[in-house]
Coordinates of C-alpha atoms in Angstrom, one line a residue:
Chain W
X130 CA -104.2 -78.4 -59.4
X131 CA -106.9 -78.0 -61.9
X132 CA -106.4 -77.8 -65.5
X133 CA -106.7 -74.2 -67.1
X134 CA -110.1 -73.1 -67.8
X135 CA -110.9 -71.6 -71.0
X136 CA -110.4 -67.8 -70.7
X137 CA -113.9 -66.2 -70.1
X138 CA -115.1 -62.6 -70.4
X139 CA -114.4 -62.3 -66.6
X140 CA -110.6 -63.2 -67.1
X141 CA -110.4 -60.7 -69.9
X142 CA -111.8 -58.0 -67.6
X143 CA -109.3 -59.1 -64.9
X144 CA -106.4 -58.7 -67.2
X145 CA -107.6 -55.3 -68.2
X146 CA -107.5 -54.1 -64.6
X147 CA -104.4 -51.9 -64.0
X148 CA -102.1 -53.0 -61.3
X149 CA -100.6 -50.5 -58.8
X150 CA -97.2 -50.9 -60.4
X151 CA -98.5 -50.4 -63.9
X152 CA -100.4 -47.0 -62.8
X153 CA -97.1 -46.0 -61.1
X154 CA -95.1 -46.8 -64.3
X155 CA -97.4 -45.3 -66.9
X156 CA -97.7 -41.9 -65.1
X157 CA -94.0 -42.0 -64.0
X158 CA -93.0 -40.2 -67.1
X159 CA -93.0 -43.1 -69.4
X160 CA -89.9 -42.4 -71.4
X161 CA -87.6 -42.4 -68.1
X162 CA -89.4 -45.7 -67.0
X163 CA -88.5 -47.3 -70.3
X164 CA -85.0 -45.9 -70.4
X165 CA -84.4 -47.3 -67.0
X166 CA -85.8 -50.8 -67.8
X167 CA -83.8 -50.9 -71.0
X168 CA -80.5 -49.9 -69.1
X169 CA -81.2 -52.5 -66.6
X170 CA -81.9 -55.2 -69.0
X171 CA -78.7 -54.2 -71.1
X172 CA -76.6 -54.4 -68.0
X173 CA -77.8 -57.8 -67.4
X174 CA -77.5 -59.1 -70.6
X175 CA -74.4 -57.7 -72.1
X176 CA -71.7 -59.5 -70.1
X177 CA -73.0 -62.9 -70.9
X178 CA -73.5 -61.8 -74.5
X179 CA -69.9 -60.6 -74.7
X180 CA -68.6 -63.9 -73.5
X181 CA -70.8 -65.9 -75.7
X182 CA -69.4 -63.9 -78.9
X183 CA -65.8 -64.5 -77.6
X184 CA -66.4 -68.1 -77.4
X185 CA -66.9 -68.3 -81.1
X186 CA -64.0 -66.0 -82.1
X187 CA -60.4 -67.4 -83.0
X188 CA -58.0 -67.2 -80.1
X189 CA -55.6 -64.6 -81.3
X190 CA -58.7 -62.2 -81.9
X191 CA -59.9 -63.0 -78.3
X192 CA -56.5 -62.1 -77.0
X193 CA -55.8 -58.9 -79.0
X194 CA -59.3 -57.3 -79.6
X195 CA -62.6 -56.9 -77.7
X196 CA -65.5 -59.0 -78.5
X197 CA -67.3 -55.8 -79.9
X198 CA -64.7 -56.0 -82.7
X199 CA -66.7 -59.0 -84.1
X200 CA -69.3 -56.5 -85.5
X201 CA -67.1 -54.7 -87.8
X202 CA -64.7 -57.6 -88.3
X203 CA -66.7 -60.9 -88.1
X204 CA -64.5 -64.1 -87.7
X205 CA -66.1 -67.1 -86.2
X206 CA -64.8 -70.6 -85.5
X207 CA -65.7 -73.7 -83.4
X208 CA -62.1 -74.3 -82.5
X209 CA -62.5 -73.0 -78.9
X210 CA -65.4 -75.6 -78.2
X211 CA -63.2 -78.3 -79.8
X212 CA -60.2 -77.3 -77.8
X213 CA -62.0 -77.2 -74.6
X214 CA -63.6 -80.5 -75.0
X215 CA -60.8 -82.4 -76.3
X216 CA -58.8 -84.3 -73.6
X217 CA -55.6 -84.8 -75.8
X218 CA -54.4 -81.4 -75.8
X219 CA -57.1 -79.1 -74.6
X220 CA -58.7 -78.9 -71.2
X221 CA -60.7 -82.0 -71.5
X222 CA -63.9 -80.5 -70.1
X223 CA -65.8 -83.4 -71.9
X224 CA -65.1 -85.9 -69.2
X225 CA -66.1 -83.5 -66.5
X226 CA -69.3 -82.7 -68.2
X227 CA -70.2 -86.3 -68.1
X228 CA -69.3 -86.3 -64.3
X229 CA -71.8 -83.5 -63.9
X230 CA -74.6 -85.5 -65.3
X231 CA -73.7 -88.6 -63.4
X232 CA -73.5 -86.6 -60.1
X233 CA -76.7 -84.7 -60.7
X234 CA -79.2 -87.2 -61.7
X235 CA -79.1 -89.3 -58.6
X236 CA -78.7 -86.3 -56.5
X237 CA -82.0 -85.2 -57.7
X238 CA -83.9 -88.6 -57.4
X239 CA -82.7 -89.9 -54.3
X240 CA -83.8 -86.7 -52.0
X241 CA -87.0 -86.5 -54.1
X242 CA -88.2 -90.1 -53.4
X243 CA -87.1 -89.9 -49.7
X244 CA -88.6 -86.5 -49.3
X245 CA -92.0 -87.9 -50.8
X246 CA -92.2 -90.6 -48.0
X247 CA -91.4 -88.1 -45.3
X248 CA -93.7 -85.3 -46.4
X249 CA -96.6 -87.9 -46.8
X250 CA -96.0 -89.0 -43.2
X251 CA -96.0 -85.4 -42.0
X252 CA -99.0 -84.2 -43.8
X253 CA -101.3 -87.2 -43.2
X254 CA -100.3 -89.6 -40.4
X255 CA -100.7 -88.7 -36.8
X256 CA -98.0 -90.1 -34.8
X257 CA -96.2 -89.4 -31.3
X258 CA -93.4 -86.8 -31.9
X259 CA -94.9 -85.6 -35.3
X260 CA -94.6 -81.8 -34.8
X261 CA -91.3 -81.7 -33.1
X262 CA -89.9 -83.8 -35.7
X263 CA -91.1 -81.7 -38.5
X264 CA -90.1 -78.6 -36.9
X265 CA -86.5 -79.8 -36.3
X266 CA -86.3 -81.0 -39.8
X267 CA -87.4 -77.4 -41.0
X268 CA -85.0 -75.8 -38.8
X269 CA -82.0 -77.9 -40.3
X270 CA -82.5 -75.8 -43.5
X271 CA -80.4 -73.1 -41.8
X272 CA -77.3 -75.3 -41.1
X273 CA -74.6 -74.0 -43.5
X274 CA -73.0 -76.5 -45.4
X275 CA -69.6 -75.3 -44.2
X276 CA -70.4 -76.7 -40.7
X277 CA -70.8 -80.2 -42.0
X278 CA -68.2 -80.6 -44.4
X279 CA -64.9 -81.7 -42.5
X280 CA -66.8 -84.3 -40.2
X281 CA -68.6 -85.6 -43.3
X282 CA -65.2 -86.0 -45.0
X283 CA -63.6 -87.7 -42.0
X284 CA -66.8 -90.2 -42.0
X285 CA -66.4 -90.8 -45.7
X286 CA -62.8 -91.5 -45.3
X287 CA -63.6 -94.0 -42.6
X288 CA -66.3 -95.6 -44.5
X289 CA -63.8 -96.0 -47.6
X290 CA -66.1 -93.9 -49.8
X291 CA -63.6 -91.1 -50.3
X292 CA -63.0 -89.9 -54.1
X293 CA -66.2 -91.9 -55.3
X294 CA -69.4 -90.6 -56.5
X295 CA -71.0 -91.9 -53.4
X296 CA -69.8 -88.9 -51.2
X297 CA -71.2 -86.3 -53.5
X298 CA -74.6 -88.2 -54.2
X299 CA -75.1 -88.7 -50.5
X300 CA -74.0 -85.0 -49.5
X301 CA -76.3 -83.4 -51.9
X302 CA -79.2 -85.8 -51.1
X303 CA -78.8 -85.0 -47.3
X304 CA -78.2 -81.1 -47.9
X305 CA -81.5 -81.1 -50.2
X306 CA -83.7 -83.1 -48.0
X307 CA -85.0 -80.6 -45.6
X308 CA -86.2 -78.2 -48.3
X309 CA -87.6 -81.0 -50.3
X310 CA -89.8 -82.1 -47.3
X311 CA -90.8 -78.7 -46.6
X312 CA -92.1 -77.8 -50.1
X313 CA -93.8 -81.4 -50.6
X314 CA -95.4 -81.1 -47.2
X315 CA -96.7 -77.5 -48.1
X316 CA -98.3 -79.0 -51.3
X317 CA -99.6 -81.9 -49.7
X318 CA -101.3 -80.1 -47.0
X319 CA -103.4 -78.3 -49.6
X320 CA -104.9 -81.7 -51.0
X321 CA -108.4 -82.0 -49.5
X322 CA -108.4 -84.7 -46.8
X323 CA -111.7 -85.8 -48.3
X324 CA -109.9 -87.3 -51.3
X325 CA -107.8 -89.5 -48.9
X326 CA -110.5 -90.5 -46.9
X327 CA -112.6 -91.7 -49.9
X328 CA -109.5 -93.7 -50.9
X329 CA -109.3 -95.4 -47.5
X330 CA -112.9 -96.0 -47.5
X331 CA -112.4 -97.9 -50.6
X332 CA -109.9 -100.0 -48.9
X333 CA -106.7 -98.4 -50.4
X334 CA -103.5 -98.8 -48.3
X335 CA -100.7 -96.1 -47.7
X336 CA -98.8 -97.3 -50.6
X337 CA -101.7 -97.2 -53.1
X338 CA -102.9 -93.8 -51.8
X339 CA -99.5 -92.6 -52.3
X340 CA -99.1 -93.8 -55.9
X341 CA -102.6 -93.5 -57.2
X342 CA -104.0 -90.3 -55.5
X343 CA -101.1 -88.3 -54.4
X344 CA -98.4 -88.6 -56.8
X345 CA -100.4 -87.3 -59.9
X346 CA -101.5 -84.4 -57.7
X347 CA -97.9 -83.5 -56.6
X348 CA -96.4 -83.4 -60.1
X349 CA -95.9 -79.5 -60.0
X350 CA -94.3 -79.8 -56.6
X351 CA -92.1 -82.5 -57.5
X352 CA -91.1 -80.6 -60.7
X353 CA -90.4 -77.5 -58.7
X354 CA -88.0 -79.3 -56.3
X355 CA -86.5 -81.2 -59.0
X356 CA -85.4 -78.2 -60.8
X357 CA -84.2 -76.4 -57.7
X358 CA -82.1 -79.2 -56.8
X359 CA -81.0 -79.8 -60.4
X360 CA -79.7 -76.3 -60.7
X361 CA -78.2 -76.2 -57.3
X362 CA -76.2 -79.5 -57.7
X363 CA -75.2 -78.9 -61.3
X364 CA -73.9 -75.4 -60.0
X365 CA -72.3 -76.4 -56.9
X366 CA -68.6 -75.8 -56.4
X367 CA -68.1 -76.2 -52.6
X368 CA -69.4 -79.8 -52.0
X369 CA -67.6 -81.1 -55.2
X370 CA -64.3 -79.3 -54.4
X371 CA -64.4 -80.8 -50.8
X372 CA -65.3 -84.2 -51.7
X373 CA -64.2 -84.9 -55.4
X374 CA -60.8 -83.7 -55.6
X375 CA -59.6 -82.0 -58.8
X376 CA -59.1 -85.1 -60.9
X377 CA -61.4 -86.0 -63.8
X378 CA -62.6 -89.2 -62.3
X379 CA -65.3 -87.7 -60.1
X380 CA -65.1 -83.9 -60.2
X381 CA -67.9 -81.9 -62.0
X382 CA -67.5 -79.4 -64.6
X383 CA -67.6 -76.4 -62.0
X384 CA -64.4 -77.6 -60.5
X385 CA -62.7 -77.8 -63.8
X386 CA -63.7 -74.5 -64.8
X387 CA -62.7 -73.0 -61.5
X388 CA -59.3 -74.6 -61.7
X389 CA -59.0 -73.4 -65.2
X390 CA -59.8 -69.9 -64.3
X391 CA -57.2 -69.9 -61.5
X392 CA -54.4 -71.4 -63.5
X393 CA -54.9 -70.1 -67.0
X394 CA -56.2 -66.8 -66.4
X395 CA -55.6 -65.5 -69.8
X396 CA -56.7 -68.4 -71.8
X397 CA -60.0 -66.8 -72.6
X398 CA -60.6 -68.9 -75.6
X399 CA -60.8 -72.0 -73.4
X400 CA -62.5 -70.1 -70.4
X401 CA -65.4 -68.7 -72.6
X402 CA -66.0 -71.9 -74.4
X403 CA -65.7 -73.9 -71.2
X404 CA -68.2 -71.5 -69.4
X405 CA -70.9 -72.0 -72.0
X406 CA -70.4 -75.9 -72.2
X407 CA -71.2 -75.7 -68.3
X408 CA -74.0 -73.2 -68.7
X409 CA -75.8 -74.9 -71.6
X410 CA -77.7 -77.7 -69.4
X411 CA -79.0 -75.6 -66.6
X412 CA -80.1 -72.7 -68.8
X413 CA -81.9 -75.2 -71.1
X414 CA -83.6 -77.0 -68.3
X415 CA -84.4 -73.6 -66.7
X416 CA -86.0 -72.1 -70.1
X417 CA -87.9 -75.3 -70.6
X418 CA -89.2 -75.7 -67.0
X419 CA -89.3 -71.9 -65.8
X420 CA -93.0 -72.1 -65.0
X421 CA -92.4 -74.7 -62.1
X422 CA -89.1 -73.0 -61.0
X423 CA -91.0 -69.7 -60.3
X424 CA -93.9 -71.7 -58.6
X425 CA -91.6 -73.5 -56.3
X426 CA -89.8 -70.2 -55.6
X427 CA -93.0 -68.6 -54.5
X428 CA -94.2 -71.6 -52.7
X429 CA -90.9 -72.1 -51.0
X430 CA -90.2 -68.6 -49.9
X431 CA -93.3 -66.3 -49.9
X432 CA -96.6 -67.5 -48.6
X433 CA -99.9 -66.1 -49.9
Chain M
X95 CA -75.1 -94.0 -61.4
X96 CA -77.6 -96.5 -62.3
X97 CA -76.4 -98.7 -59.5
X98 CA -76.9 -95.8 -57.1
X99 CA -80.4 -95.1 -58.3
X100 CA -81.4 -98.7 -58.3
X101 CA -80.2 -99.3 -54.8
X102 CA -82.3 -96.4 -53.6
X103 CA -85.1 -97.7 -55.5
X104 CA -84.8 -101.0 -53.9
X105 CA -84.6 -99.4 -50.3
X106 CA -87.7 -97.2 -51.2
X107 CA -89.4 -100.5 -52.4
X108 CA -88.6 -102.4 -49.4
X109 CA -90.0 -99.7 -47.1
X110 CA -93.2 -99.4 -49.2
X111 CA -93.6 -103.3 -49.1
X112 CA -93.0 -103.6 -45.2
X113 CA -95.3 -100.5 -44.7
X114 CA -97.9 -102.0 -47.2
X115 CA -98.4 -105.0 -44.9
X116 CA -99.6 -102.9 -41.9
X117 CA -102.9 -101.8 -43.5
X118 CA -105.6 -99.9 -41.7
X119 CA -105.1 -97.3 -39.0
X120 CA -103.5 -99.4 -36.4
X121 CA -100.4 -99.7 -38.5
X122 CA -100.0 -95.9 -38.9
X123 CA -97.3 -95.7 -36.4
X124 CA -95.2 -98.4 -38.2
X125 CA -95.8 -96.9 -41.5
X126 CA -94.8 -93.4 -40.2
X127 CA -91.5 -94.4 -38.6
X128 CA -90.7 -96.8 -41.6
X129 CA -91.4 -93.9 -44.1
X130 CA -89.1 -91.7 -42.1
X131 CA -86.3 -93.9 -41.1
X132 CA -84.0 -93.3 -44.2
X133 CA -84.5 -89.6 -44.0
X134 CA -84.0 -89.2 -40.2
X135 CA -81.0 -91.6 -40.4
X136 CA -79.3 -89.4 -43.3
X137 CA -80.2 -86.0 -41.5
X138 CA -78.6 -87.2 -38.2
X139 CA -75.5 -88.6 -39.8
X140 CA -75.1 -85.8 -42.4
X141 CA -76.2 -82.7 -40.8
X142 CA -76.8 -83.2 -36.9
X143 CA -73.7 -85.0 -36.1
X144 CA -71.3 -83.1 -38.3
X145 CA -72.7 -79.6 -37.1
X146 CA -72.3 -80.7 -33.4
X147 CA -68.7 -82.1 -34.2
X148 CA -67.7 -79.0 -35.9
X149 CA -68.7 -76.8 -33.0
X150 CA -66.6 -79.2 -30.7
X151 CA -63.6 -79.1 -33.3
X152 CA -63.6 -75.2 -33.1
X153 CA -62.1 -75.5 -29.6
X154 CA -59.1 -77.2 -30.7
X155 CA -55.8 -76.2 -32.4
X156 CA -54.9 -76.4 -36.0
X157 CA -54.1 -80.2 -35.9
X158 CA -57.5 -81.0 -33.9
X159 CA -55.3 -82.4 -31.0
X160 CA -54.9 -79.7 -28.3
X161 CA -57.9 -78.1 -26.7
X162 CA -57.2 -74.4 -26.6
X163 CA -60.8 -73.0 -25.6
X164 CA -61.8 -69.8 -27.3
X165 CA -58.5 -68.9 -29.0
X166 CA -59.7 -69.6 -32.5
X167 CA -62.4 -67.3 -32.0
X168 CA -60.1 -64.8 -30.5
X169 CA -58.0 -65.0 -33.5
X170 CA -61.0 -64.2 -35.8
X171 CA -61.8 -60.9 -34.0
X172 CA -58.1 -59.8 -33.6
X173 CA -55.8 -61.1 -36.3
X174 CA -55.3 -58.5 -39.1
X175 CA -56.2 -60.7 -42.0
X176 CA -59.2 -62.1 -40.1
X177 CA -60.6 -58.6 -39.5
X178 CA -60.3 -57.8 -43.0
X179 CA -62.3 -61.1 -43.7
X180 CA -65.0 -59.8 -41.3
X181 CA -65.2 -56.3 -42.7
X182 CA -65.5 -57.7 -46.2
X183 CA -68.3 -60.0 -45.1
X184 CA -70.2 -57.1 -43.5
X185 CA -69.8 -55.1 -46.8
X186 CA -71.3 -58.0 -48.6
X187 CA -74.0 -58.6 -46.4
X188 CA -75.0 -55.0 -46.0
X189 CA -74.9 -54.1 -49.6
X190 CA -75.7 -57.2 -51.6
X191 CA -79.5 -57.6 -50.3
X192 CA -80.5 -54.0 -50.4
X193 CA -79.1 -53.2 -53.8
X194 CA -80.3 -56.4 -55.4
X195 CA -83.7 -56.0 -54.0
X196 CA -84.0 -52.4 -55.1
X197 CA -83.0 -53.3 -58.6
X198 CA -85.3 -56.3 -58.7
X199 CA -88.3 -54.1 -57.3
X200 CA -87.6 -51.2 -59.6
X201 CA -87.4 -53.5 -62.5
X202 CA -90.4 -55.5 -61.4
X203 CA -92.5 -52.2 -61.3
X204 CA -91.1 -50.9 -64.7
X205 CA -92.0 -54.1 -66.8
X206 CA -95.1 -54.8 -64.9
X207 CA -97.9 -55.0 -67.6
X208 CA -95.2 -53.8 -70.2
X209 CA -95.3 -55.5 -73.7
X210 CA -93.1 -58.6 -73.6
X211 CA -93.2 -58.5 -69.9
X212 CA -92.1 -62.3 -69.7
X213 CA -89.3 -61.9 -72.0
X214 CA -88.0 -58.9 -70.2
X215 CA -88.1 -60.8 -67.0
X216 CA -86.4 -64.0 -68.3
X217 CA -83.4 -61.5 -69.3
X218 CA -82.9 -60.5 -65.6
X219 CA -83.9 -64.0 -64.3
X220 CA -81.5 -66.0 -66.4
X221 CA -78.3 -65.4 -64.4
X222 CA -79.9 -67.5 -61.5
X223 CA -79.6 -70.5 -63.8
X224 CA -75.8 -69.8 -64.3
X225 CA -73.3 -71.2 -61.9
X226 CA -71.5 -68.8 -59.6
X227 CA -68.4 -70.1 -61.4
X228 CA -69.9 -69.3 -64.8
X229 CA -71.0 -65.9 -63.6
X230 CA -67.6 -65.1 -62.1
X231 CA -65.9 -65.9 -65.5
X232 CA -68.4 -63.9 -67.3
X233 CA -67.7 -60.8 -65.1
X234 CA -63.9 -61.6 -64.9
X235 CA -64.3 -61.0 -68.8
X236 CA -65.8 -57.6 -68.2
X237 CA -62.9 -56.6 -65.8
X238 CA -60.3 -58.1 -67.8
X239 CA -57.2 -55.9 -68.4
X240 CA -54.6 -55.5 -71.2
X241 CA -51.3 -53.5 -70.8
X242 CA -50.9 -50.8 -73.4
X243 CA -49.4 -52.2 -76.5
X244 CA -49.3 -51.4 -80.2
X245 CA -51.3 -54.4 -81.5
X246 CA -53.2 -55.3 -78.4
X247 CA -56.5 -53.6 -77.4
X248 CA -58.5 -54.0 -74.3
X249 CA -60.7 -57.0 -74.3
X250 CA -62.7 -56.3 -71.2
X251 CA -65.7 -54.2 -71.6
X252 CA -65.2 -52.0 -68.5
X253 CA -61.7 -51.0 -69.5
X254 CA -62.6 -50.4 -72.9
X255 CA -65.2 -47.9 -71.8
X256 CA -62.6 -46.3 -69.6
X257 CA -60.6 -45.8 -72.7
X258 CA -63.3 -44.6 -74.7
X259 CA -63.9 -41.9 -72.1
X260 CA -60.1 -40.9 -72.4
X261 CA -58.8 -42.8 -69.1
X262 CA -56.1 -45.4 -68.8
X263 CA -57.1 -48.9 -68.4
X264 CA -56.5 -50.6 -64.9
X265 CA -56.3 -53.9 -63.0
X266 CA -59.7 -53.6 -61.3
X267 CA -59.4 -56.5 -58.9
X268 CA -56.2 -55.4 -57.1
X269 CA -57.0 -52.7 -54.9
X270 CA -59.3 -52.9 -51.9
X271 CA -62.2 -51.9 -51.4
X272 CA -63.0 -51.4 -55.2
X273 CA -62.3 -55.2 -55.6
X274 CA -64.6 -56.3 -53.1
X275 CA -67.3 -54.0 -54.4
X276 CA -66.7 -55.3 -58.1
X277 CA -67.1 -58.8 -56.6
X278 CA -70.4 -57.8 -55.0
X279 CA -71.6 -56.5 -58.2
X280 CA -71.4 -60.1 -59.6
X281 CA -73.7 -61.4 -56.6
X282 CA -76.1 -58.5 -57.2
X283 CA -76.1 -59.6 -60.8
X284 CA -77.2 -63.1 -59.9
X285 CA -79.7 -62.2 -57.2
X286 CA -81.7 -59.4 -58.7
X287 CA -83.7 -61.9 -60.9
X288 CA -84.8 -63.7 -57.8
X289 CA -85.9 -60.5 -56.1
X290 CA -87.6 -59.4 -59.0
X291 CA -89.7 -62.6 -59.6
X292 CA -91.0 -62.8 -55.9
X293 CA -91.6 -59.2 -55.8
X294 CA -93.4 -59.2 -59.1
X295 CA -95.7 -61.9 -57.7
X296 CA -96.3 -60.0 -54.6
X297 CA -97.1 -56.9 -56.6
X298 CA -99.7 -58.7 -58.8
X299 CA -101.3 -60.2 -55.8
X300 CA -102.4 -56.6 -54.3
X301 CA -106.2 -56.6 -54.5
X302 CA -107.7 -54.6 -57.2
X303 CA -110.0 -52.7 -55.1
X304 CA -107.4 -51.2 -52.7
X305 CA -105.7 -49.9 -56.0
X306 CA -109.1 -48.6 -57.3
X307 CA -110.0 -46.8 -54.2
X308 CA -106.6 -45.1 -54.1
X309 CA -106.9 -44.1 -57.8
X310 CA -110.4 -42.6 -57.2
X311 CA -108.8 -40.6 -54.3
X312 CA -106.4 -39.3 -56.8
X313 CA -103.3 -40.6 -55.3
X314 CA -100.2 -39.6 -57.2
X315 CA -98.2 -42.3 -58.9
X316 CA -95.4 -41.9 -56.4
X317 CA -97.8 -42.0 -53.7
X318 CA -99.3 -45.1 -55.2
X319 CA -96.0 -46.8 -54.8
X320 CA -95.3 -45.4 -51.4
X321 CA -98.5 -45.9 -49.7
X322 CA -100.2 -48.8 -51.6
X323 CA -97.6 -50.9 -53.4
X324 CA -94.9 -50.9 -50.9
X325 CA -96.8 -51.6 -47.6
X326 CA -98.7 -54.2 -49.4
X327 CA -95.6 -56.3 -50.5
X328 CA -93.6 -55.6 -47.1
X329 CA -93.7 -59.2 -46.0
X330 CA -92.1 -60.3 -49.5
X331 CA -89.6 -57.7 -49.3
X332 CA -88.6 -58.9 -45.9
X333 CA -88.3 -62.5 -47.1
X334 CA -86.2 -61.5 -50.3
X335 CA -83.8 -59.4 -48.2
X336 CA -83.3 -62.1 -45.7
X337 CA -82.9 -64.8 -48.3
X338 CA -80.3 -62.8 -50.3
X339 CA -78.8 -62.0 -47.1
X340 CA -78.3 -65.6 -46.1
X341 CA -77.1 -66.5 -49.5
X342 CA -74.6 -63.7 -49.5
X343 CA -73.1 -64.8 -46.2
X344 CA -72.5 -68.2 -47.5
X345 CA -71.0 -66.9 -50.8
X346 CA -67.7 -68.8 -51.6
X347 CA -67.5 -69.5 -55.4
X348 CA -67.5 -65.9 -56.5
X349 CA -64.6 -64.9 -54.4
X350 CA -62.6 -68.1 -55.1
X351 CA -63.1 -68.0 -58.7
X352 CA -62.4 -64.5 -59.3
X353 CA -59.5 -63.6 -57.0
X354 CA -59.0 -66.8 -54.9
X355 CA -59.4 -64.4 -51.9
X356 CA -56.3 -62.5 -52.6
X357 CA -55.8 -58.8 -52.4
X358 CA -57.9 -58.8 -49.1
X359 CA -61.1 -59.9 -51.0
X360 CA -61.7 -63.0 -48.7
X361 CA -65.0 -63.4 -46.8
X362 CA -65.8 -65.8 -44.0
X363 CA -67.2 -68.6 -46.3
X364 CA -64.1 -68.5 -48.4
X365 CA -61.8 -68.2 -45.5
X366 CA -63.4 -71.2 -44.0
X367 CA -62.3 -73.3 -47.1
X368 CA -58.8 -71.8 -47.2
X369 CA -58.1 -72.5 -43.6
X370 CA -59.7 -75.8 -43.6
X371 CA -58.3 -77.3 -46.7
X372 CA -55.3 -75.1 -47.6
X373 CA -53.6 -74.0 -44.7
X374 CA -54.7 -77.1 -42.7
X375 CA -55.9 -75.1 -39.7
X376 CA -58.9 -77.3 -38.9
X377 CA -59.6 -75.4 -35.7
X378 CA -59.8 -72.0 -37.2
X379 CA -61.7 -73.3 -40.2
X380 CA -64.2 -74.8 -37.9
X381 CA -64.7 -71.6 -35.8
X382 CA -65.2 -69.8 -39.1
X383 CA -68.0 -72.2 -40.0
X384 CA -69.6 -71.9 -36.6
X385 CA -69.5 -68.1 -36.8
X386 CA -71.2 -68.5 -40.1
X387 CA -73.8 -70.5 -38.5
X388 CA -74.1 -68.3 -35.7
X389 CA -74.6 -65.1 -38.1
X390 CA -77.2 -66.9 -40.2
X391 CA -79.4 -67.6 -37.1
X392 CA -80.7 -64.1 -36.3
X393 CA -81.5 -63.4 -40.1
X394 CA -83.7 -66.6 -40.3
X395 CA -85.2 -65.7 -36.8
X396 CA -86.3 -62.2 -38.1
X397 CA -87.7 -63.9 -41.2
X398 CA -89.8 -66.6 -39.3
X399 CA -91.1 -64.0 -36.9
X400 CA -92.0 -61.6 -39.6
X401 CA -93.9 -64.3 -41.5
X402 CA -95.7 -65.3 -38.5
X403 CA -96.7 -61.8 -37.7
X404 CA -97.9 -61.1 -41.1
X405 CA -99.9 -64.3 -41.2
X406 CA -101.7 -63.5 -37.8
X407 CA -103.0 -60.2 -39.2

């Protein structure tokens, strides 16, 4: 909440202090500990790396030799990416990629703005039924999506929304709301009440308190939820499959990839390039905003 | 897209405007209810009503016309295919959280205060950003198989390693239970990063004086882990286990992308989809969804109780 203080001597001392884990590792026969860490790191990196290398290799090469051959016989091309994005004779993932963007952006903004309002109320306004309502919303987090899909689909068909983006925007917004409200509420609770009281004494109403006092303070929480929701929506398959059908008008890239994987099992030149087209956006967001993501992870799941 | 965003901006704007007209403390109630209205409406229509409706549907036949009582549930617990689904789900839920948490914990301890700690962590954490579909394709490639031919070599890493060690390559995803275990590997690969991040934060939060005291007492490194680290991070471990457990129960994308649920690899969440949308058995599909819901509840309840207890201490 406060800006980072300049590193003092005390901080340096703090950093020097060994943690329990560090002591355990250091004395745990260091070479073995390092080896174990490296083995895990390799196991976690090599599968992705192999597919990445493959996505740049010529089709014939991919299908007849392993990606590790690229080290002894390097041949690289962008043809796979061209083929996978092209809608004429390739897989046409380009259109699905756009759909993913169109799906994701409102699916983040809508629940975030609604949750701000709700969390504000739960954190700062006393009204009859507050606790029971908040608990109910918290509890709704445990409802698995599967339980809601078929009745929702029926509702959408009745409302004539089937096979439009609305079905997906609304569904993701609804499914994201309980977590968003819970996360934002936790952050809002930590804001000192005096700050709000002072604003009220100055004659500020709810709206101006909300925009002038709270929003700037809430930035980290908003960012945390936005990243969660972004990754969740971008990576979702179940909701999209249920509501969007398979066509390229509404379906996101995950659906296209899953279908490609089912029907053209051996088309590794398309699958590898396609996978990386779909991965590039969430991984970029993730790397840029990792800090907020971790903060949200810790605020949402572990207290203290 | 912009129309949707604008429409919502307008809705929020109108609410703020109306609420803004009720200044002071007397208007608090109006403000509260009008701020909450859209959220409550969406949750009622989108979660509460569908949930109740699905429970109701689960007592009806495939087409949703004839009331058949508990028959769908009986099918789940007696039909041979459905029993395989239950067995697989149990294997998934028993293995994934514990293995992922163990690896995450081990790695968190190993790289703690190491050089390049944040880089090392990012490597393990990265799979969390990749979709389950993307992760499935990555691992399908590792498991890929090529029949022995003159000009074609193995393209999947796993089979190549088998060949290097003198074995014959095989189709990994055909035989139960190995195929289920290999699918579980994908989920562990995704979730270990989550476990590592949360547990690493918990480890770093252990008070320095406890560690110092233990060190002065000459506690061995293993003893340090066993008697200081582990008890201190117990609440975090429970949260990680239960969170991964819930995620695992609901896993659907991995099974669908890698095997489509064939070769006895289906799990409840995938079977729900197959029954509801492919086999057109709405009743059985609903019953599977309800079962999923029922299975999630005790895990969440344990989690909540545990958090409460550790907070009251």
